[in-house]
Amino acid sequence: MPCKKKITILGATGSIGQSTMNVIISSPDMFEVHGVTANTNIKLLADSAIKLNASIAVIADESLESELKQLLSSHDIKVASGMAAIEDIAAQDVDLVMAAIIGFAGLRPIIRALESGTNVAIANKEPLVAAGGYIMELARKNNAKILPVDSEHNAIFQVLEDQNKTAIDKIILTASGGPFLNWSADDIAGATPSQAIAHPNWIMGKKISVDSASMMNKALEIIEAHHLFDMPADKIDVLIHPQSVIHSMVSYVDGSILSQMGASDMRTPIAYALSYPHRMDSGGDKLDTKSLCELSFSQPDFDKFPALSYAYKCLELGKRACIAFNAANEVAVDLFLREKIGFCDIMRIVAYAVDELLPTIPEFELKTIEEIEKLDNIVRCAVIDNEKVR
Ligand code: NDP
């Protein structure tokens, strides 16, 4: 029997983390799990560690360590806590780290994994948006592979012919359009958190669901694609495709367009990343091609969903703008989910950060992680202060 692949799952209790767990459990001969991590959800973390027979479970919130120890007291599973412990687990010797923490908080563990030369399956897009250049360079230096998990980027990864990279005409990211695709601008302005997280096709964590509703998710994906595939902004297009069957396309200079299709089930891209360069049964839903009667496409509405224009603008402005764009959005989505602001305030805050705040922040180099974190933090604090005085 071939050796099992050793995996660590960062963000094991989230939507991607749990789908990863399901893929692994459905093929027990293929994988063994080293570490699993979470932020505060100790019950699900303990339960997942037991089901996966993991060696170590790490909780970011240090005050929950003793409770987690209790939950795992009758199992041979080590327990640790704190962000530094999560970073240490990411750096330990495994074949693949699944990066499925939400937000910029996942940056350091990804860096530690890559510094150790470990391949990283990356779902966690915010670190790529804020520090994509740094991450890709680090992977190159340490000979570590980055395997895209986001369904669009995984699709592109599957149909992108390495030998024909210079013959790519365009990358076309498909977008479902989210729950507000056909809503009027007035209705969108009054949208509640529960309406925003009700995605028509995908079941996901709350933050990415709100991002999908504002099309900020697609905006982040434009920047993500720029880094993952080394593509200039003018070669990345967005196409609305409400059925989420075609997960993205690559158009080549000879006129061929290659796409990847599948059900709206993250287990497919996760399985591809876990078993790369081979394929495995994902245990997930399969697309019934007999049921495919109509696939529709349309151009995105840049006025109704201004986040898309901002993605291109930030790519043109450079690293500083991408960091501010992501940081402001994370703060704004959190405020919206806590019902402190309305849905359209998310974009107002993001626009403020990029257009008004950023030019007032003195420029400094963004060569190190500390410098990237410093700018991220300045933007977060300034955005919160600005909201307080409004
Ligand atoms: P969830 O919110 O469902 O899960 C997030 C995970 O990260 C949980 O395990 C959570 O722990 C942990 N976590 C949250 N904050 C911290 C922190 N500060 N420190 C350490 N761990 C933390 O997110 P998703 O699974 O939906 O998304 C994860 C990433 O994957 C995102 O970047 C998203 O954009 C991307 N993605 C997700 C897709 C999806 O279908 N869900 C599709 C494509 C990309 P706890 O449970 O304890 O809070």
Short mmCIF file of C-alpha atoms and ligand atoms in Angstrom, two decimals:
data_model
loop_
_atom_site.label_atom_id
_atom_site.label_comp_id
_atom_site.label_asym_id
_atom_site.label_seq_id
_atom_site.Cartn_x
_atom_site.Cartn_y
_atom_site.Cartn_z
CA MET A 1 0.00 0.00 0.00
CA PRO A 2 1.42 3.48 -0.86
CA CYS A 3 2.40 5.73 2.06
CA LYS A 4 -0.41 7.79 3.55
CA LYS A 5 -0.23 11.54 2.99
CA LYS A 6 0.22 13.37 6.29
CA ILE A 7 -2.03 16.42 6.59
CA THR A 8 -2.54 19.32 8.99
CA ILE A 9 -5.86 21.17 8.79
CA LEU A 10 -5.80 24.83 9.84
CA GLY A 11 -9.35 26.01 10.51
CA ALA A 12 -10.63 22.45 10.88
CA THR A 13 -13.96 23.52 12.40
CA GLY A 14 -14.98 25.78 9.51
CA SER A 15 -16.88 25.03 6.34
CA ILE A 16 -13.73 24.16 4.34
CA GLY A 17 -12.15 22.42 7.34
CA GLN A 18 -15.17 20.15 7.81
CA SER A 19 -15.40 19.38 4.08
CA THR A 20 -11.71 18.48 4.18
CA MET A 21 -12.42 16.20 7.12
CA ASN A 22 -15.21 14.50 5.16
CA VAL A 23 -12.97 13.89 2.15
CA ILE A 24 -10.27 12.41 4.40
CA ILE A 25 -12.70 10.22 6.33
CA SER A 26 -14.17 8.87 3.09
CA SER A 27 -10.69 7.61 2.02
CA PRO A 28 -9.05 6.50 5.28
CA ASP A 29 -6.28 4.56 3.51
CA MET A 30 -4.97 7.67 1.79
CA PHE A 31 -4.37 10.11 4.63
CA GLU A 32 -3.27 10.50 8.21
CA VAL A 33 -3.91 13.71 10.12
CA HIS A 34 -1.27 15.38 12.23
CA GLY A 35 -2.75 18.66 13.51
CA VAL A 36 -6.19 20.26 13.60
CA THR A 37 -6.81 23.85 14.70
CA ALA A 38 -9.69 26.20 15.50
CA ASN A 39 -10.31 29.60 17.02
CA THR A 40 -12.89 29.03 19.79
CA ASN A 41 -15.06 26.05 18.87
CA ILE A 42 -13.55 23.45 21.22
CA LYS A 43 -16.42 20.97 20.99
CA LEU A 44 -16.21 20.63 17.22
CA LEU A 45 -12.41 20.72 17.36
CA ALA A 46 -12.32 17.86 19.89
CA ASP A 47 -14.90 15.90 17.93
CA SER A 48 -12.97 16.41 14.66
CA ALA A 49 -9.63 15.49 16.27
CA ILE A 50 -11.17 12.24 17.54
CA LYS A 51 -12.83 11.36 14.21
CA LEU A 52 -9.60 12.09 12.33
CA ASN A 53 -7.41 10.38 14.92
CA ALA A 54 -5.23 13.51 14.89
CA SER A 55 -1.99 13.74 16.88
CA ILE A 56 -2.58 17.27 18.16
CA ALA A 57 -5.44 19.76 18.49
CA VAL A 58 -4.69 23.47 18.84
CA ILE A 59 -7.13 26.16 19.90
CA ALA A 60 -6.24 29.81 19.23
CA ASP A 61 -8.04 31.08 22.33
CA GLU A 62 -5.68 30.24 25.20
CA SER A 63 -8.43 30.51 27.83
CA LEU A 64 -10.08 27.41 26.33
CA GLU A 65 -7.06 25.09 26.54
CA SER A 66 -8.01 23.37 29.80
CA GLU A 67 -11.58 22.73 28.60
CA LEU A 68 -10.21 21.25 25.38
CA LYS A 69 -7.85 19.05 27.42
CA GLN A 70 -10.81 17.76 29.37
CA LEU A 71 -12.77 16.96 26.23
CA LEU A 72 -9.81 14.95 24.91
CA SER A 73 -8.69 13.45 28.23
CA SER A 74 -9.52 9.86 27.27
CA HIS A 75 -7.74 10.11 23.90
CA ASP A 76 -4.09 10.08 22.94
CA ILE A 77 -4.29 13.55 21.37
CA LYS A 78 -1.98 16.36 22.48
CA VAL A 79 -3.47 19.78 23.15
CA ALA A 80 -1.96 23.24 22.73
CA SER A 81 -3.30 26.79 22.55
CA GLY A 82 -2.50 30.24 21.20
CA MET A 83 -1.71 31.62 17.77
CA ALA A 84 1.99 30.84 18.22
CA ALA A 85 1.09 27.18 18.74
CA ILE A 86 -0.98 27.20 15.52
CA GLU A 87 2.02 28.65 13.69
CA ASP A 88 4.25 25.94 15.19
CA ILE A 89 1.87 23.19 14.08
CA ALA A 90 1.84 24.63 10.56
CA ALA A 91 5.64 24.40 10.52
CA GLN A 92 5.77 20.75 11.65
CA ASP A 93 6.71 18.06 9.19
CA VAL A 94 3.69 17.00 7.08
CA ASP A 95 3.11 16.46 3.36
CA LEU A 96 0.39 19.09 3.07
CA VAL A 97 -1.12 21.88 5.12
CA MET A 98 -4.76 22.75 4.37
CA ALA A 99 -5.00 26.53 4.95
CA ALA A 100 -8.67 27.06 5.85
CA ILE A 101 -8.56 29.75 8.52
CA ILE A 102 -10.77 32.72 7.67
CA GLY A 103 -9.22 36.11 6.99
CA PHE A 104 -5.81 37.73 7.33
CA ALA A 105 -5.37 35.80 10.63
CA GLY A 106 -4.30 32.81 8.52
CA LEU A 107 -1.25 34.57 7.06
CA ARG A 108 1.43 33.64 9.62
CA PRO A 109 0.63 29.90 9.69
CA ILE A 110 0.79 29.82 5.87
CA ILE A 111 4.18 31.56 6.00
CA ARG A 112 5.48 29.07 8.57
CA ALA A 113 4.34 26.09 6.48
CA LEU A 114 6.01 27.47 3.36
CA GLU A 115 9.22 28.34 5.23
CA SER A 116 9.37 24.65 6.20
CA GLY A 117 9.04 23.69 2.53
CA THR A 118 5.59 22.15 3.06
CA ASN A 119 3.04 22.17 0.24
CA VAL A 120 0.00 24.28 1.08
CA ALA A 121 -3.55 23.73 -0.18
CA ILE A 122 -4.86 27.27 0.07
CA ALA A 123 -8.53 28.11 0.59
CA ASN A 124 -7.72 31.09 2.82
CA LYS A 125 -7.75 33.83 0.16
CA GLU A 126 -7.31 36.97 2.30
CA PRO A 127 -3.57 36.36 2.96
CA LEU A 128 -3.09 35.98 -0.81
CA VAL A 129 -4.88 39.29 -1.40
CA ALA A 130 -2.83 41.14 1.21
CA ALA A 131 0.52 39.38 0.76
CA GLY A 132 0.28 37.37 -2.47
CA GLY A 133 3.65 38.45 -3.83
CA TYR A 134 5.39 37.53 -0.58
CA ILE A 135 3.64 34.15 -0.35
CA MET A 136 4.32 33.11 -3.95
CA GLU A 137 7.98 34.13 -3.69
CA LEU A 138 8.38 32.23 -0.42
CA ALA A 139 6.85 29.11 -2.01
CA ARG A 140 9.26 29.39 -4.94
CA LYS A 141 12.28 29.86 -2.67
CA ASN A 142 11.39 26.87 -0.52
CA ASN A 143 10.29 24.63 -3.35
CA ALA A 144 6.83 24.31 -1.86
CA LYS A 145 3.70 23.94 -3.97
CA ILE A 146 0.66 26.15 -3.58
CA LEU A 147 -2.47 24.21 -4.51
CA PRO A 148 -5.53 26.43 -5.01
CA VAL A 149 -8.71 25.24 -3.27
CA ASP A 150 -11.07 28.11 -4.05
CA SER A 151 -13.33 26.45 -6.65
CA GLU A 152 -12.58 29.04 -9.37
CA HIS A 153 -8.82 28.93 -8.89
CA ASN A 154 -8.85 25.17 -8.53
CA ALA A 155 -10.72 25.02 -11.86
CA ILE A 156 -8.13 27.27 -13.50
CA PHE A 157 -5.32 25.21 -11.97
CA GLN A 158 -6.89 22.10 -13.53
CA VAL A 159 -7.09 23.51 -17.06
CA LEU A 160 -4.04 25.75 -17.10
CA GLU A 161 -1.41 24.10 -19.28
CA ASP A 162 1.98 24.98 -17.80
CA GLN A 163 3.70 24.61 -21.18
CA ASN A 164 1.21 27.10 -22.70
CA LYS A 165 1.24 29.82 -20.05
CA THR A 166 2.40 32.40 -22.57
CA ALA A 167 -0.46 31.39 -24.89
CA ILE A 168 -3.15 32.37 -22.39
CA ASP A 169 -5.40 35.08 -23.68
CA LYS A 170 -7.62 35.46 -20.61
CA ILE A 171 -8.58 33.89 -17.34
CA ILE A 172 -12.35 34.03 -16.91
CA LEU A 173 -13.56 33.78 -13.34
CA THR A 174 -17.18 32.71 -13.18
CA ALA A 175 -19.41 34.17 -10.47
CA SER A 176 -22.81 33.01 -9.30
CA GLY A 177 -23.68 36.64 -8.55
CA GLY A 178 -24.71 35.74 -5.00
CA PRO A 179 -28.12 36.15 -3.39
CA PHE A 180 -28.59 39.77 -4.54
CA LEU A 181 -27.86 39.27 -8.24
CA ASN A 182 -31.40 40.21 -9.28
CA TRP A 183 -32.27 42.50 -6.38
CA SER A 184 -32.79 46.22 -6.98
CA ALA A 185 -30.21 48.63 -5.55
CA ASP A 186 -32.83 49.84 -3.02
CA ASP A 187 -33.55 46.32 -1.80
CA ILE A 188 -29.81 45.58 -1.51
CA ALA A 189 -29.39 48.69 0.65
CA GLY A 190 -31.85 47.23 3.19
CA ALA A 191 -30.41 43.68 3.18
CA THR A 192 -30.02 41.96 6.56
CA PRO A 193 -27.19 39.61 7.60
CA SER A 194 -29.46 36.55 7.32
CA GLN A 195 -30.41 37.55 3.74
CA ALA A 196 -26.77 38.17 2.86
CA ILE A 197 -25.55 34.80 4.08
CA ALA A 198 -28.27 32.85 2.23
CA HIS A 199 -26.16 31.91 -0.80
CA PRO A 200 -28.20 30.29 -3.59
CA ASN A 201 -25.65 27.57 -4.49
CA TRP A 202 -22.97 27.14 -1.81
CA ILE A 203 -23.04 26.51 1.94
CA MET A 204 -20.10 28.46 3.35
CA GLY A 205 -18.87 30.35 6.41
CA LYS A 206 -20.55 33.69 7.20
CA LYS A 207 -17.75 36.01 6.10
CA ILE A 208 -17.33 34.55 2.62
CA SER A 209 -21.12 34.40 2.23
CA VAL A 210 -21.41 38.15 2.88
CA ASP A 211 -18.45 38.69 0.51
CA SER A 212 -20.36 36.75 -2.15
CA ALA A 213 -23.44 38.92 -1.65
CA SER A 214 -21.42 42.13 -2.19
CA MET A 215 -19.34 40.45 -4.93
CA MET A 216 -16.34 41.37 -2.78
CA ASN A 217 -15.58 37.65 -2.89
CA LYS A 218 -15.11 37.88 -6.68
CA ALA A 219 -13.08 41.04 -6.21
CA LEU A 220 -10.77 39.24 -3.77
CA GLU A 221 -10.59 36.36 -6.26
CA ILE A 222 -9.41 38.68 -9.04
CA ILE A 223 -6.43 39.65 -6.86
CA GLU A 224 -5.99 36.03 -5.76
CA ALA A 225 -5.86 34.90 -9.43
CA HIS A 226 -3.35 37.64 -10.25
CA HIS A 227 -0.93 36.21 -7.68
CA LEU A 228 -1.61 32.49 -8.07
CA PHE A 229 -1.28 32.49 -11.86
CA ASP A 230 0.99 35.50 -12.33
CA MET A 231 -1.61 37.16 -14.58
CA PRO A 232 -1.91 40.90 -15.19
CA ALA A 233 -5.25 42.45 -14.24
CA ASP A 234 -6.24 43.08 -17.87
CA LYS A 235 -6.11 39.33 -18.53
CA ILE A 236 -8.59 38.50 -15.76
CA ASP A 237 -12.31 38.77 -16.57
CA VAL A 238 -15.44 38.03 -14.55
CA LEU A 239 -18.51 36.37 -16.05
CA ILE A 240 -21.80 35.89 -14.21
CA HIS A 241 -22.96 32.28 -14.33
CA PRO A 242 -25.76 31.80 -11.78
CA GLN A 243 -25.81 27.97 -11.89
CA SER A 244 -22.18 27.59 -10.63
CA VAL A 245 -21.59 24.58 -12.89
CA ILE A 246 -18.62 25.95 -14.82
CA HIS A 247 -16.19 26.93 -12.10
CA SER A 248 -13.94 29.06 -14.33
CA MET A 249 -12.30 29.07 -17.75
CA VAL A 250 -8.98 29.69 -19.45
CA SER A 251 -9.04 31.15 -22.94
CA TYR A 252 -6.01 30.49 -25.16
CA VAL A 253 -4.73 32.47 -28.15
CA ASP A 254 -5.75 29.72 -30.58
CA GLY A 255 -9.41 30.32 -29.69
CA SER A 256 -9.79 27.30 -27.39
CA ILE A 257 -11.50 27.87 -24.05
CA LEU A 258 -10.94 25.17 -21.44
CA SER A 259 -13.19 24.98 -18.42
CA GLN A 260 -13.78 22.73 -15.43
CA MET A 261 -17.33 21.74 -14.48
CA GLY A 262 -18.72 20.10 -11.39
CA ALA A 263 -21.41 20.19 -8.73
CA SER A 264 -21.40 23.07 -6.22
CA ASP A 265 -19.56 20.96 -3.68
CA MET A 266 -16.22 22.08 -2.23
CA ARG A 267 -15.24 18.42 -1.69
CA THR A 268 -14.29 18.25 -5.40
CA PRO A 269 -11.62 21.01 -5.37
CA ILE A 270 -10.51 19.92 -1.90
CA ALA A 271 -10.03 16.32 -3.09
CA TYR A 272 -8.09 17.56 -6.13
CA ALA A 273 -5.73 19.54 -3.89
CA LEU A 274 -5.36 16.71 -1.37
CA SER A 275 -4.60 14.03 -3.96
CA TYR A 276 -2.67 16.19 -6.47
CA PRO A 277 -1.14 15.22 -8.88
CA HIS A 278 -3.57 12.27 -8.91
CA ARG A 279 -7.34 12.17 -8.57
CA MET A 280 -9.45 10.51 -5.91
CA ASP A 281 -13.12 9.93 -5.13
CA SER A 282 -14.12 13.09 -3.26
CA GLY A 283 -17.17 11.45 -1.70
CA GLY A 284 -19.03 14.60 -2.75
CA ASP A 285 -21.96 15.37 -5.01
CA LYS A 286 -21.40 14.63 -8.69
CA LEU A 287 -22.81 16.75 -11.48
CA ASP A 288 -25.61 14.92 -13.29
CA THR A 289 -24.94 15.93 -16.89
CA LYS A 290 -28.40 14.64 -17.86
CA SER A 291 -29.88 17.44 -15.77
CA LEU A 292 -27.88 20.11 -17.58
CA CYS A 293 -30.43 21.85 -19.73
CA GLU A 294 -29.50 25.48 -19.45
CA LEU A 295 -26.33 27.27 -18.49
CA SER A 296 -26.65 31.02 -18.59
CA PHE A 297 -24.07 33.79 -18.58
CA SER A 298 -24.14 37.57 -18.37
CA GLN A 299 -21.81 40.49 -17.79
CA PRO A 300 -21.36 41.69 -14.19
CA ASP A 301 -23.05 44.95 -13.16
CA PHE A 302 -20.12 47.10 -12.00
CA ASP A 303 -22.45 49.87 -10.76
CA LYS A 304 -24.51 47.60 -8.53
CA PHE A 305 -21.40 45.72 -7.32
CA PRO A 306 -18.59 48.32 -7.15
CA ALA A 307 -16.25 45.93 -5.30
CA LEU A 308 -15.28 44.50 -8.70
CA SER A 309 -13.97 47.83 -10.03
CA TYR A 310 -12.05 48.32 -6.78
CA ALA A 311 -10.22 45.02 -7.28
CA TYR A 312 -8.83 46.24 -10.62
CA LYS A 313 -8.11 49.65 -9.12
CA CYS A 314 -6.20 48.10 -6.20
CA LEU A 315 -4.15 45.92 -8.52
CA GLU A 316 -3.20 49.04 -10.42
CA LEU A 317 -2.38 50.95 -7.20
CA GLY A 318 -0.30 48.08 -5.84
CA LYS A 319 0.38 46.23 -2.59
CA ARG A 320 -0.65 49.01 -0.20
CA ALA A 321 -4.10 49.29 -1.75
CA CYS A 322 -4.65 45.51 -1.74
CA ILE A 323 -3.80 45.35 1.98
CA ALA A 324 -6.15 48.26 2.76
CA PHE A 325 -8.92 46.80 0.58
CA ASN A 326 -8.83 43.47 2.41
CA ALA A 327 -8.40 44.90 5.92
CA ALA A 328 -11.27 47.39 5.54
CA ASN A 329 -13.54 44.69 4.15
CA GLU A 330 -12.81 42.32 7.06
CA VAL A 331 -13.66 45.06 9.57
CA ALA A 332 -16.78 46.11 7.65
CA VAL A 333 -18.15 42.58 7.23
CA ASP A 334 -17.70 41.97 10.95
CA LEU A 335 -19.59 45.22 11.74
CA PHE A 336 -22.36 44.22 9.32
CA LEU A 337 -22.71 40.72 10.78
CA ARG A 338 -23.00 42.31 14.24
CA GLU A 339 -25.73 44.61 12.82
CA LYS A 340 -23.72 47.78 13.55
CA ILE A 341 -23.85 48.96 9.92
CA GLY A 342 -26.00 48.36 6.84
CA PHE A 343 -25.05 46.24 3.85
CA CYS A 344 -24.03 49.17 1.59
CA ASP A 345 -21.86 50.58 4.37
CA ILE A 346 -19.46 47.70 3.71
CA MET A 347 -18.52 49.17 0.35
CA ARG A 348 -18.60 52.72 1.73
CA ILE A 349 -15.98 51.72 4.33
CA VAL A 350 -13.83 49.89 1.78
CA ALA A 351 -13.94 52.87 -0.60
CA TYR A 352 -13.03 55.22 2.26
CA ALA A 353 -10.03 53.06 3.17
CA VAL A 354 -8.67 52.91 -0.38
CA ASP A 355 -9.53 56.42 -1.61
CA GLU A 356 -9.29 58.65 1.47
CA LEU A 357 -7.45 56.89 4.26
CA LEU A 358 -4.60 55.26 2.37
CA PRO A 359 -3.17 58.50 0.89
CA THR A 360 -2.87 59.88 4.47
CA ILE A 361 -0.82 56.91 5.72
CA PRO A 362 2.92 57.53 5.34
CA GLU A 363 4.48 55.12 2.87
CA PHE A 364 6.87 52.49 4.20
CA GLU A 365 8.36 49.39 2.67
CA LEU A 366 6.22 46.26 2.51
CA LYS A 367 8.97 43.72 2.16
CA THR A 368 8.51 41.85 5.43
CA ILE A 369 5.52 40.21 7.09
CA GLU A 370 5.87 42.65 10.00
CA GLU A 371 5.53 45.60 7.59
CA ILE A 372 2.50 44.02 5.88
CA GLU A 373 0.90 43.38 9.30
CA LYS A 374 1.70 46.94 10.37
CA LEU A 375 -0.21 48.46 7.44
CA ASP A 376 -3.09 45.99 7.87
CA ASN A 377 -3.34 47.04 11.52
CA ILE A 378 -3.14 50.77 10.81
CA VAL A 379 -6.03 50.46 8.34
CA ARG A 380 -8.17 48.36 10.71
CA CYS A 381 -7.70 50.81 13.61
CA ALA A 382 -8.32 53.88 11.44
CA VAL A 383 -11.46 52.38 9.92
CA ILE A 384 -12.86 51.53 13.37
CA ASP A 385 -12.00 55.04 14.69
CA ASN A 386 -13.65 56.63 11.67
CA GLU A 387 -16.83 54.58 12.21
CA LYS A 388 -16.91 55.62 15.89
CA VAL A 389 -16.97 59.34 15.08
CA ARG A 390 -19.61 59.05 12.36
P1 NDP B 1 -15.43 29.48 8.42
O1 NDP B 1 -15.79 30.75 9.07
O2 NDP B 1 -16.49 28.47 8.19
O3 NDP B 1 -14.24 28.77 9.24
C1 NDP B 1 -13.09 29.47 9.63
C2 NDP B 1 -12.15 28.58 10.39
O4 NDP B 1 -11.05 29.38 10.87
C3 NDP B 1 -12.74 27.96 11.66
O5 NDP B 1 -12.09 26.76 11.94
C4 NDP B 1 -12.42 28.99 12.73
O6 NDP B 1 -12.43 28.46 14.06
C5 NDP B 1 -11.01 29.38 12.31
N1 NDP B 1 -10.65 30.73 12.73
C6 NDP B 1 -11.42 31.85 12.66
N2 NDP B 1 -10.74 32.92 13.11
C7 NDP B 1 -9.53 32.47 13.51
C8 NDP B 1 -8.40 33.08 14.10
N3 NDP B 1 -8.38 34.40 14.38
N4 NDP B 1 -7.34 32.33 14.39
C9 NDP B 1 -7.33 31.00 14.11
N5 NDP B 1 -8.37 30.35 13.56
C10 NDP B 1 -9.46 31.07 13.24
O7 NDP B 1 -14.72 29.87 7.04
P2 NDP B 1 -14.79 29.09 5.64
O8 NDP B 1 -14.43 27.67 5.85
O9 NDP B 1 -16.02 29.45 4.94
O10 NDP B 1 -13.61 29.83 4.85
C11 NDP B 1 -12.25 29.61 5.17
C12 NDP B 1 -11.40 30.26 4.08
O11 NDP B 1 -11.63 29.57 2.85
C13 NDP B 1 -11.75 31.72 3.81
O12 NDP B 1 -10.61 32.46 3.53
C14 NDP B 1 -12.67 31.66 2.59
O13 NDP B 1 -12.60 32.83 1.81
C15 NDP B 1 -12.08 30.47 1.85
N6 NDP B 1 -13.03 29.77 0.99
C16 NDP B 1 -14.13 29.20 1.53
C17 NDP B 1 -15.06 28.53 0.75
C18 NDP B 1 -16.25 27.84 1.34
O14 NDP B 1 -16.97 27.14 0.61
N7 NDP B 1 -16.52 27.99 2.62
C19 NDP B 1 -14.87 28.44 -0.72
C20 NDP B 1 -13.63 29.03 -1.17
C21 NDP B 1 -12.76 29.68 -0.34
P3 NDP B 1 -13.81 28.50 14.95
O15 NDP B 1 -14.74 27.51 14.30
O16 NDP B 1 -13.36 28.10 16.29
O17 NDP B 1 -14.33 29.90 14.86
#
